[in-house]
Amino acid sequence: MKIKFDSNQPYQNEAIDAVVNLFEGQALKSGTFELNLAASTELISEIGLGNRLTLNRNRLLTNLQAVQKYNGLLINKELNGLDFSVEMETGTGKTYVYLRTIFALHQRYGFSKFIVVVPSVAIREGVMTSIRLMREHFQTLYDNVAFDAWVYDSRQVTKLRHFAQTSALQILVMNIDAFNKQSNNIIHRELDLLSGHKPIEFIQAACPIVILDEPQSMESDQAKRAIASLNPLCTFRYSATHRNLYNQVYRLDPVRAYDLKLVKRIEVNSILDEPDFNQPFILVQGITATKNQVSAKLLIDTNTNKGPQRKTVSVKGSGADLFDLSGERTNYNGYIIDEISAIDGFISFTNGLVLYVGEPYGGKTDDVLRVQIKETIREHLDKELRIKNILPGITGPGAQLKVLSLFFIDRVVNYASEDGKIRFWFEQAYKELSALPKYKELKLPSVENVHSGYFSMYKNVPKDTRGDSSVDDEAYELIMKDKERLLSPDTPLRFIFSHSALREGWDNPNIFQICTLNESKSEIKKRQEIGRGLRLPVMSNGERCFDESINRLTIIANEHYSEFARQQTEIEVECGVSFTNRITNKKESRSAKLKSDWRLNIDFVELWDHIKHRTRYSVDYDTSVLVERVAHKLANAEKLKPIRINIQKSQLTLSEYGMDTQLLSVREADINETSQNTIPDLLSYLQSKTELTRQTLAEILTRSGRLEEVRQNPQQFLDQALSAITSELRALMVDGIKYEQINGQEYEMFLFKEREIIGAISNMVEVDKSIYDVVEVDSEVERKFAETMNTRHDIRHFIKLPSWFKINTPLGTYNPDWAIVKEDDEKVYLVRETKGNKEELKMRAYEWAKIQCGKAHFKALGVSYDVVTDASEV
């Protein structure tokens, strides 16, 4: 199957624009970037061509502040270096965004040298897979631009000469381990193959724009020095889990991504080992080594004033007696620590017991794991059955969607061995469940074809690893190559078993179940594991599925739901927004039930007759008005400033840590007008971006009265003109949009019957005045709205419009919130959108524009539409 990519996702375009707009005013052309780094100009010329920045730091700061203001971020008072942070939640297309940003920067400003630095083989392979899948998509968007994309290989360092000397777009992907050590990295050695130059000198001469993927893994002093040694023009950091933020330009946090339905809903199915306290229980939670001692944390049963409870205790060195630490519970007689090994990660006791980190002793651990596996298979098969029944009704005959489940395990041997207990339990449960009559229509494959493990190998033997060692390469490569195959409905493989290798760097959009057969206590690790399944799924036609009833990720966890939910406090602290009611307890969810007489409810039937019609739109605007408005806006824009070159003199210093750059002096110089290249074809450039006629564009530029300034800074003028045209054109399109009914096309009532609504009980509001017994709400604003509407005497009926009720707009589809029947002296039929703050909504141009289109759609149907913040406004 071939995955299709949507170039019109507003939040992705916002992230791309945030970076591109940082360079507003940058000259379009590129040329040799000459550096004075204690080397001759001849050496620089010999080595190659590089990116050139014509903006000074003051202009960059002004641009940064404008970008931050637009995106609702804290505004920098000063520019803190040339590192910039982009925060995007896992599953929202972070890799797509930064790769497309490369093409946008190349097209607009001519930047041609880019390096993507990654912390691991997994992420490196993921980046290269993305480039391969997206190549055609990007070339379609960016005029079929030629580009090279390749992975740095120390055995082929001569390719860096081409990277430095070519003028074609270059995307070089590098693992930071390839250049972060002065002593043993080939990249820092003088080589005869490169005329005595060091490979890294070719990179430095290119003055690349560096993109850091998962920068939180590259925050050590050594990593920072290594990145600086690349001599980057600037650095962009992309992650969902930044440790530090540098000049932040965009933020799509987990809560906003969740509320915008850009990722799957999360629900938790907890399988718990309720302690019976009749036998000793020990779990090694962690081992810590310092210069002076080795300590460990153990989870054991202890006597308290309220009876026995399971608690964490700390132990240091040998000799600790669990009998004493447990409050003299007799179960622990003889459990005295003999050794704590931080190197091998185990604790041994004098009675011969040896436990590794994460390994429990006693309790009903195996029973819990067995139940987790069976519940995961059950969830999986139920999901397949549900999708098979409802998907064709959404997308047409023949539509399919592959369902995958992912298991995280602590010890590879428990699955990889033929007699491994996890393998045995899985095959036993699959055979039992797949034979049930309810799953017969799925025509399930045999057990040997539906599951596989992706583990690191050592001498052809699967091995436990941390996920960051060289032996992980094969596992990464295999799962990356299988990524597309796994999406195909024709491939029987459905259940994936992994160790640490897939914690980060790999995801598959069709993961619907994640079973954690391990003790995942780390906050980042937990988010990384969940992140493997957050991306919206892909159907067999290559398009994303946006159906909310399907897009649900179930976590089958060996911890209580409330404990799992508490782990999200880290996200709440980061975002300043609560995750309350956003993560669902699977055992406390329910379906909204249609009332038995819903088809006979006259208020609903009349309401549906008013709003059910599908429409088509056309856009009509007066060109003369567009010319007048754009010309006026352009005339009042910031006056152009001459292009200035920022000249920096630096010297290179070598130390045991590697190569550092020391700044010696900075000055600026104007570019003499007579030395500038010919002014670019303004009309052709703007026409390619706007599709307006040359005559219209010429009239705009002439009436702006600004043409005399163009020679001072052509690119800044083009930036201003394009910005003015885009904003005014969008406003006129929305103002001038007209909808008309399409004869014979409407939303059918039977879809209410076919499309089940499932949600958390805590997110359901019981109502009387609707066709359902409850309505599902996404926020406190919606909850209060529904509760008030249900008690008002003048409200006869209301429904939350389902996700499949969509209106087409020039900016994508729009799903309004509520449809209402109100009666005072007469019945009126209303559609209302609920928002917490209308002013905040206006700041997000795409969202506000879609709402204006919604208003035009319902106007064509003769139905009142408005945005409200409270039920009292209805």
PDB file of N, CA and C in Angstrom, residues 345-423:
ATOM      1  N   GLY A 345      22.918  -5.357  37.345  1.00  0.00           N
ATOM      2  CA  GLY A 345      21.527  -5.043  37.650  1.00  0.00           C
ATOM      3  C   GLY A 345      20.772  -6.120  38.405  1.00  0.00           C
ATOM      4  N   PHE A 346      21.400  -6.690  39.448  1.00  0.00           N
ATOM      5  CA  PHE A 346      20.682  -7.710  40.216  1.00  0.00           C
ATOM      6  C   PHE A 346      20.991  -7.573  41.703  1.00  0.00           C
ATOM      7  N   ILE A 347      20.150  -8.218  42.507  1.00  0.00           N
ATOM      8  CA  ILE A 347      20.361  -8.338  43.953  1.00  0.00           C
ATOM      9  C   ILE A 347      20.319  -9.815  44.302  1.00  0.00           C
ATOM     10  N   SER A 348      21.305 -10.280  45.065  1.00  0.00           N
ATOM     11  CA  SER A 348      21.295 -11.679  45.518  1.00  0.00           C
ATOM     12  C   SER A 348      21.088 -11.712  47.031  1.00  0.00           C
ATOM     13  N   PHE A 349      20.444 -12.780  47.502  1.00  0.00           N
ATOM     14  CA  PHE A 349      20.164 -12.960  48.917  1.00  0.00           C
ATOM     15  C   PHE A 349      20.942 -14.166  49.436  1.00  0.00           C
ATOM     16  N   THR A 350      21.163 -14.205  50.733  1.00  0.00           N
ATOM     17  CA  THR A 350      21.951 -15.286  51.330  1.00  0.00           C
ATOM     18  C   THR A 350      21.270 -16.640  51.197  1.00  0.00           C
ATOM     19  N   ASN A 351      19.956 -16.649  50.937  1.00  0.00           N
ATOM     20  CA  ASN A 351      19.242 -17.934  50.768  1.00  0.00           C
ATOM     21  C   ASN A 351      19.292 -18.432  49.327  1.00  0.00           C
ATOM     22  N   GLY A 352      20.085 -17.750  48.471  1.00  0.00           N
ATOM     23  CA  GLY A 352      20.262 -18.205  47.087  1.00  0.00           C
ATOM     24  C   GLY A 352      19.383 -17.511  46.064  1.00  0.00           C
ATOM     25  N   LEU A 353      18.391 -16.720  46.468  1.00  0.00           N
ATOM     26  CA  LEU A 353      17.512 -16.022  45.529  1.00  0.00           C
ATOM     27  C   LEU A 353      18.268 -14.890  44.834  1.00  0.00           C
ATOM     28  N   VAL A 354      18.111 -14.786  43.515  1.00  0.00           N
ATOM     29  CA  VAL A 354      18.701 -13.699  42.729  1.00  0.00           C
ATOM     30  C   VAL A 354      17.581 -13.026  41.940  1.00  0.00           C
ATOM     31  N   LEU A 355      17.474 -11.700  42.067  1.00  0.00           N
ATOM     32  CA  LEU A 355      16.437 -10.945  41.354  1.00  0.00           C
ATOM     33  C   LEU A 355      17.073  -9.811  40.567  1.00  0.00           C
ATOM     34  N   TYR A 356      16.646  -9.642  39.303  1.00  0.00           N
ATOM     35  CA  TYR A 356      17.118  -8.557  38.465  1.00  0.00           C
ATOM     36  C   TYR A 356      16.139  -7.379  38.543  1.00  0.00           C
ATOM     37  N   VAL A 357      16.613  -6.213  38.132  1.00  0.00           N
ATOM     38  CA  VAL A 357      15.766  -5.013  38.141  1.00  0.00           C
ATOM     39  C   VAL A 357      14.518  -5.271  37.302  1.00  0.00           C
ATOM     40  N   GLY A 358      13.366  -4.964  37.894  1.00  0.00           N
ATOM     41  CA  GLY A 358      12.102  -5.175  37.202  1.00  0.00           C
ATOM     42  C   GLY A 358      11.528  -6.566  37.382  1.00  0.00           C
ATOM     43  N   GLU A 359      12.292  -7.452  38.017  1.00  0.00           N
ATOM     44  CA  GLU A 359      11.830  -8.841  38.158  1.00  0.00           C
ATOM     45  C   GLU A 359      11.168  -9.024  39.522  1.00  0.00           C
ATOM     46  N   PRO A 360       9.912  -9.436  39.573  1.00  0.00           N
ATOM     47  CA  PRO A 360       9.231  -9.643  40.852  1.00  0.00           C
ATOM     48  C   PRO A 360       9.425 -11.073  41.362  1.00  0.00           C
ATOM     49  N   TYR A 361       9.263 -11.233  42.657  1.00  0.00           N
ATOM     50  CA  TYR A 361       9.303 -12.564  43.280  1.00  0.00           C
ATOM     51  C   TYR A 361       8.080 -12.679  44.179  1.00  0.00           C
ATOM     52  N   GLY A 362       7.360 -13.780  44.041  1.00  0.00           N
ATOM     53  CA  GLY A 362       6.147 -13.959  44.831  1.00  0.00           C
ATOM     54  C   GLY A 362       4.964 -13.287  44.179  1.00  0.00           C
ATOM     55  N   GLY A 363       3.879 -13.209  44.871  1.00  0.00           N
ATOM     56  CA  GLY A 363       2.669 -12.614  44.331  1.00  0.00           C
ATOM     57  C   GLY A 363       2.094 -13.447  43.195  1.00  0.00           C
ATOM     58  N   LYS A 364       1.270 -12.822  42.397  1.00  0.00           N
ATOM     59  CA  LYS A 364       0.605 -13.528  41.294  1.00  0.00           C
ATOM     60  C   LYS A 364       1.044 -12.916  39.964  1.00  0.00           C
ATOM     61  N   THR A 365       2.336 -12.623  39.833  1.00  0.00           N
ATOM     62  CA  THR A 365       2.855 -11.934  38.653  1.00  0.00           C
ATOM     63  C   THR A 365       2.528 -12.671  37.366  1.00  0.00           C
ATOM     64  N   ASP A 366       2.799 -13.958  37.317  1.00  0.00           N
ATOM     65  CA  ASP A 366       2.547 -14.718  36.095  1.00  0.00           C
ATOM     66  C   ASP A 366       1.069 -14.724  35.737  1.00  0.00           C
ATOM     67  N   ASP A 367       0.212 -14.794  36.739  1.00  0.00           N
ATOM     68  CA  ASP A 367      -1.231 -14.769  36.471  1.00  0.00           C
ATOM     69  C   ASP A 367      -1.641 -13.442  35.849  1.00  0.00           C
ATOM     70  N   VAL A 368      -1.045 -12.340  36.360  1.00  0.00           N
ATOM     71  CA  VAL A 368      -1.362 -11.018  35.819  1.00  0.00           C
ATOM     72  C   VAL A 368      -0.903 -10.918  34.365  1.00  0.00           C
ATOM     73  N   LEU A 369       0.315 -11.375  34.072  1.00  0.00           N
ATOM     74  CA  LEU A 369       0.829 -11.314  32.705  1.00  0.00           C
ATOM     75  C   LEU A 369      -0.036 -12.130  31.756  1.00  0.00           C
ATOM     76  N   ARG A 370      -0.454 -13.294  32.206  1.00  0.00           N
ATOM     77  CA  ARG A 370      -1.283 -14.172  31.370  1.00  0.00           C
ATOM     78  C   ARG A 370      -2.603 -13.491  31.036  1.00  0.00           C
ATOM     79  N   VAL A 371      -3.209 -12.839  32.041  1.00  0.00           N
ATOM     80  CA  VAL A 371      -4.486 -12.152  31.823  1.00  0.00           C
ATOM     81  C   VAL A 371      -4.285 -10.933  30.910  1.00  0.00           C
ATOM     82  N   GLN A 372      -3.169 -10.205  31.095  1.00  0.00           N
ATOM     83  CA  GLN A 372      -2.883  -9.058  30.223  1.00  0.00           C
ATOM     84  C   GLN A 372      -2.824  -9.489  28.756  1.00  0.00           C
ATOM     85  N   ILE A 373      -2.123 -10.568  28.501  1.00  0.00           N
ATOM     86  CA  ILE A 373      -1.982 -11.056  27.128  1.00  0.00           C
ATOM     87  C   ILE A 373      -3.335 -11.432  26.545  1.00  0.00           C
ATOM     88  N   LYS A 374      -4.131 -12.130  27.321  1.00  0.00           N
ATOM     89  CA  LYS A 374      -5.436 -12.568  26.822  1.00  0.00           C
ATOM     90  C   LYS A 374      -6.354 -11.378  26.576  1.00  0.00           C
ATOM     91  N   GLU A 375      -6.327 -10.396  27.484  1.00  0.00           N
ATOM     92  CA  GLU A 375      -7.177  -9.215  27.315  1.00  0.00           C
ATOM     93  C   GLU A 375      -6.745  -8.383  26.109  1.00  0.00           C
ATOM     94  N   THR A 376      -5.444  -8.352  25.836  1.00  0.00           N
ATOM     95  CA  THR A 376      -4.956  -7.627  24.655  1.00  0.00           C
ATOM     96  C   THR A 376      -5.478  -8.277  23.381  1.00  0.00           C
ATOM     97  N   ILE A 377      -5.413  -9.600  23.317  1.00  0.00           N
ATOM     98  CA  ILE A 377      -5.918 -10.313  22.134  1.00  0.00           C
ATOM     99  C   ILE A 377      -7.415 -10.084  21.986  1.00  0.00           C
ATOM    100  N   ARG A 378      -8.136 -10.118  23.110  1.00  0.00           N
ATOM    101  CA  ARG A 378      -9.586  -9.894  23.062  1.00  0.00           C
ATOM    102  C   ARG A 378      -9.901  -8.487  22.553  1.00  0.00           C
ATOM    103  N   GLU A 379      -9.184  -7.488  23.094  1.00  0.00           N
ATOM    104  CA  GLU A 379      -9.373  -6.111  22.643  1.00  0.00           C
ATOM    105  C   GLU A 379      -9.081  -6.004  21.146  1.00  0.00           C
ATOM    106  N   HIS A 380      -8.022  -6.648  20.712  1.00  0.00           N
ATOM    107  CA  HIS A 380      -7.619  -6.617  19.308  1.00  0.00           C
ATOM    108  C   HIS A 380      -8.707  -7.190  18.406  1.00  0.00           C
ATOM    109  N   LEU A 381      -9.200  -8.355  18.743  1.00  0.00           N
ATOM    110  CA  LEU A 381     -10.198  -8.999  17.888  1.00  0.00           C
ATOM    111  C   LEU A 381     -11.512  -8.224  17.888  1.00  0.00           C
ATOM    112  N   ASP A 382     -11.870  -7.672  19.035  1.00  0.00           N
ATOM    113  CA  ASP A 382     -13.080  -6.840  19.090  1.00  0.00           C
ATOM    114  C   ASP A 382     -12.921  -5.604  18.207  1.00  0.00           C
ATOM    115  N   LYS A 383     -11.722  -5.029  18.203  1.00  0.00           N
ATOM    116  CA  LYS A 383     -11.472  -3.853  17.369  1.00  0.00           C
ATOM    117  C   LYS A 383     -11.562  -4.226  15.883  1.00  0.00           C
ATOM    118  N   GLU A 384     -10.975  -5.357  15.503  1.00  0.00           N
ATOM    119  CA  GLU A 384     -11.070  -5.802  14.109  1.00  0.00           C
ATOM    120  C   GLU A 384     -12.522  -5.986  13.697  1.00  0.00           C
ATOM    121  N   LEU A 385     -13.305  -6.601  14.567  1.00  0.00           N
ATOM    122  CA  LEU A 385     -14.710  -6.869  14.257  1.00  0.00           C
ATOM    123  C   LEU A 385     -15.479  -5.562  14.116  1.00  0.00           C
ATOM    124  N   ARG A 386     -15.215  -4.637  15.001  1.00  0.00           N
ATOM    125  CA  ARG A 386     -15.910  -3.349  14.973  1.00  0.00           C
ATOM    126  C   ARG A 386     -15.571  -2.577  13.694  1.00  0.00           C
ATOM    127  N   ILE A 387     -14.299  -2.531  13.351  1.00  0.00           N
ATOM    128  CA  ILE A 387     -13.867  -1.798  12.155  1.00  0.00           C
ATOM    129  C   ILE A 387     -14.433  -2.443  10.899  1.00  0.00           C
ATOM    130  N   LYS A 388     -14.447  -3.759  10.866  1.00  0.00           N
ATOM    131  CA  LYS A 388     -14.980  -4.462   9.693  1.00  0.00           C
ATOM    132  C   LYS A 388     -16.440  -4.110   9.444  1.00  0.00           C
ATOM    133  N   ASN A 389     -17.179  -3.884  10.524  1.00  0.00           N
ATOM    134  CA  ASN A 389     -18.614  -3.622  10.397  1.00  0.00           C
ATOM    135  C   ASN A 389     -18.937  -2.164  10.071  1.00  0.00           C
ATOM    136  N   ILE A 390     -18.109  -1.231  10.530  1.00  0.00           N
ATOM    137  CA  ILE A 390     -18.488   0.182  10.367  1.00  0.00           C
ATOM    138  C   ILE A 390     -17.681   0.916   9.298  1.00  0.00           C
ATOM    139  N   LEU A 391     -16.462   0.464   8.998  1.00  0.00           N
ATOM    140  CA  LEU A 391     -15.618   1.222   8.080  1.00  0.00           C
ATOM    141  C   LEU A 391     -16.195   1.364   6.678  1.00  0.00           C
ATOM    142  N   PRO A 392     -16.732   0.313   6.056  1.00  0.00           N
ATOM    143  CA  PRO A 392     -17.285   0.482   4.700  1.00  0.00           C
ATOM    144  C   PRO A 392     -18.382   1.523   4.631  1.00  0.00           C
ATOM    145  N   GLY A 393     -19.116   1.702   5.744  1.00  0.00           N
ATOM    146  CA  GLY A 393     -20.179   2.702   5.752  1.00  0.00           C
ATOM    147  C   GLY A 393     -19.655   4.119   5.731  1.00  0.00           C
ATOM    148  N   ILE A 394     -18.388   4.285   6.143  1.00  0.00           N
ATOM    149  CA  ILE A 394     -17.805   5.630   6.163  1.00  0.00           C
ATOM    150  C   ILE A 394     -17.151   5.966   4.831  1.00  0.00           C
ATOM    151  N   THR A 395     -16.365   5.005   4.324  1.00  0.00           N
ATOM    152  CA  THR A 395     -15.490   5.320   3.194  1.00  0.00           C
ATOM    153  C   THR A 395     -15.865   4.619   1.908  1.00  0.00           C
ATOM    154  N   GLY A 396     -16.870   3.775   1.936  1.00  0.00           N
ATOM    155  CA  GLY A 396     -17.271   3.090   0.710  1.00  0.00           C
ATOM    156  C   GLY A 396     -16.878   1.633   0.712  1.00  0.00           C
ATOM    157  N   PRO A 397     -17.406   0.862  -0.232  1.00  0.00           N
ATOM    158  CA  PRO A 397     -17.152  -0.578  -0.299  1.00  0.00           C
ATOM    159  C   PRO A 397     -15.661  -0.888  -0.422  1.00  0.00           C
ATOM    160  N   GLY A 398     -15.260  -1.975   0.209  1.00  0.00           N
ATOM    161  CA  GLY A 398     -13.883  -2.443   0.081  1.00  0.00           C
ATOM    162  C   GLY A 398     -12.892  -1.772   1.003  1.00  0.00           C
ATOM    163  N   ALA A 399     -13.332  -0.799   1.803  1.00  0.00           N
ATOM    164  CA  ALA A 399     -12.415  -0.114   2.713  1.00  0.00           C
ATOM    165  C   ALA A 399     -11.943  -1.075   3.800  1.00  0.00           C
ATOM    166  N   GLN A 400     -10.643  -1.053   4.080  1.00  0.00           N
ATOM    167  CA  GLN A 400     -10.079  -1.895   5.120  1.00  0.00           C
ATOM    168  C   GLN A 400      -9.122  -1.074   5.985  1.00  0.00           C
ATOM    169  N   LEU A 401      -8.891  -1.559   7.207  1.00  0.00           N
ATOM    170  CA  LEU A 401      -7.969  -0.897   8.110  1.00  0.00           C
ATOM    171  C   LEU A 401      -7.311  -1.976   8.959  1.00  0.00           C
ATOM    172  N   LYS A 402      -6.015  -2.111   8.814  1.00  0.00           N
ATOM    173  CA  LYS A 402      -5.258  -3.142   9.533  1.00  0.00           C
ATOM    174  C   LYS A 402      -5.133  -2.753  11.006  1.00  0.00           C
ATOM    175  N   VAL A 403      -5.367  -3.708  11.897  1.00  0.00           N
ATOM    176  CA  VAL A 403      -5.234  -3.496  13.333  1.00  0.00           C
ATOM    177  C   VAL A 403      -3.968  -4.192  13.818  1.00  0.00           C
ATOM    178  N   LEU A 404      -3.145  -3.466  14.578  1.00  0.00           N
ATOM    179  CA  LEU A 404      -1.926  -4.030  15.141  1.00  0.00           C
ATOM    180  C   LEU A 404      -1.924  -3.861  16.656  1.00  0.00           C
ATOM    181  N   SER A 405      -1.280  -4.805  17.353  1.00  0.00           N
ATOM    182  CA  SER A 405      -1.094  -4.723  18.797  1.00  0.00           C
ATOM    183  C   SER A 405       0.390  -4.839  19.109  1.00  0.00           C
ATOM    184  N   LEU A 406       0.856  -4.081  20.093  1.00  0.00           N
ATOM    185  CA  LEU A 406       2.268  -4.045  20.452  1.00  0.00           C
ATOM    186  C   LEU A 406       2.440  -4.455  21.910  1.00  0.00           C
ATOM    187  N   PHE A 407       3.328  -5.428  22.151  1.00  0.00           N
ATOM    188  CA  PHE A 407       3.651  -5.885  23.497  1.00  0.00           C
ATOM    189  C   PHE A 407       5.059  -5.426  23.863  1.00  0.00           C
ATOM    190  N   PHE A 408       5.212  -4.761  25.009  1.00  0.00           N
ATOM    191  CA  PHE A 408       6.532  -4.458  25.552  1.00  0.00           C
ATOM    192  C   PHE A 408       6.851  -5.468  26.643  1.00  0.00           C
ATOM    193  N   ILE A 409       8.001  -6.138  26.534  1.00  0.00           N
ATOM    194  CA  ILE A 409       8.384  -7.140  27.529  1.00  0.00           C
ATOM    195  C   ILE A 409       9.742  -6.783  28.109  1.00  0.00           C
ATOM    196  N   ASP A 410       9.999  -7.242  29.351  1.00  0.00           N
ATOM    197  CA  ASP A 410      11.263  -6.952  30.008  1.00  0.00           C
ATOM    198  C   ASP A 410      12.371  -7.920  29.627  1.00  0.00           C
ATOM    199  N   ARG A 411      12.022  -9.193  29.436  1.00  0.00           N
ATOM    200  CA  ARG A 411      13.053 -10.195  29.166  1.00  0.00           C
ATOM    201  C   ARG A 411      12.740 -10.895  27.848  1.00  0.00           C
ATOM    202  N   VAL A 412      13.651 -10.776  26.892  1.00  0.00           N
ATOM    203  CA  VAL A 412      13.452 -11.310  25.555  1.00  0.00           C
ATOM    204  C   VAL A 412      13.259 -12.817  25.575  1.00  0.00           C
ATOM    205  N   VAL A 413      13.993 -13.501  26.453  1.00  0.00           N
ATOM    206  CA  VAL A 413      13.950 -14.965  26.469  1.00  0.00           C
ATOM    207  C   VAL A 413      12.543 -15.486  26.733  1.00  0.00           C
ATOM    208  N   ASN A 414      11.708 -14.697  27.411  1.00  0.00           N
ATOM    209  CA  ASN A 414      10.349 -15.155  27.727  1.00  0.00           C
ATOM    210  C   ASN A 414       9.460 -15.253  26.495  1.00  0.00           C
ATOM    211  N   TYR A 415       9.882 -14.601  25.393  1.00  0.00           N
ATOM    212  CA  TYR A 415       9.136 -14.746  24.139  1.00  0.00           C
ATOM    213  C   TYR A 415       9.962 -15.446  23.062  1.00  0.00           C
ATOM    214  N   ALA A 416      11.231 -15.081  22.948  1.00  0.00           N
ATOM    215  CA  ALA A 416      12.044 -15.560  21.832  1.00  0.00           C
ATOM    216  C   ALA A 416      12.295 -17.062  21.890  1.00  0.00           C
ATOM    217  N   SER A 417      12.396 -17.625  23.089  1.00  0.00           N
ATOM    218  CA  SER A 417      12.615 -19.071  23.203  1.00  0.00           C
ATOM    219  C   SER A 417      11.357 -19.824  22.813  1.00  0.00           C
ATOM    220  N   GLU A 418      11.549 -20.988  22.214  1.00  0.00           N
ATOM    221  CA  GLU A 418      10.404 -21.804  21.798  1.00  0.00           C
ATOM    222  C   GLU A 418       9.512 -22.155  22.975  1.00  0.00           C
ATOM    223  N   ASP A 419      10.120 -22.316  24.163  1.00  0.00           N
ATOM    224  CA  ASP A 419       9.334 -22.644  25.355  1.00  0.00           C
ATOM    225  C   ASP A 419       9.141 -21.421  26.247  1.00  0.00           C
ATOM    226  N   GLY A 420       9.362 -20.204  25.690  1.00  0.00           N
ATOM    227  CA  GLY A 420       9.171 -18.987  26.478  1.00  0.00           C
ATOM    228  C   GLY A 420       7.741 -18.864  26.976  1.00  0.00           C
ATOM    229  N   LYS A 421       7.590 -18.445  28.219  1.00  0.00           N
ATOM    230  CA  LYS A 421       6.248 -18.441  28.826  1.00  0.00           C
ATOM    231  C   LYS A 421       5.316 -17.432  28.147  1.00  0.00           C
ATOM    232  N   ILE A 422       5.857 -16.282  27.718  1.00  0.00           N
ATOM    233  CA  ILE A 422       4.995 -15.287  27.064  1.00  0.00           C
ATOM    234  C   ILE A 422       4.529 -15.805  25.715  1.00  0.00           C
ATOM    235  N   ARG A 423       5.429 -16.438  24.971  1.00  0.00           N
ATOM    236  CA  ARG A 423       5.036 -17.037  23.698  1.00  0.00           C
ATOM    237  C   ARG A 423       3.961 -18.090  23.916  1.00  0.00           C
TER     238      ARG A 423
END
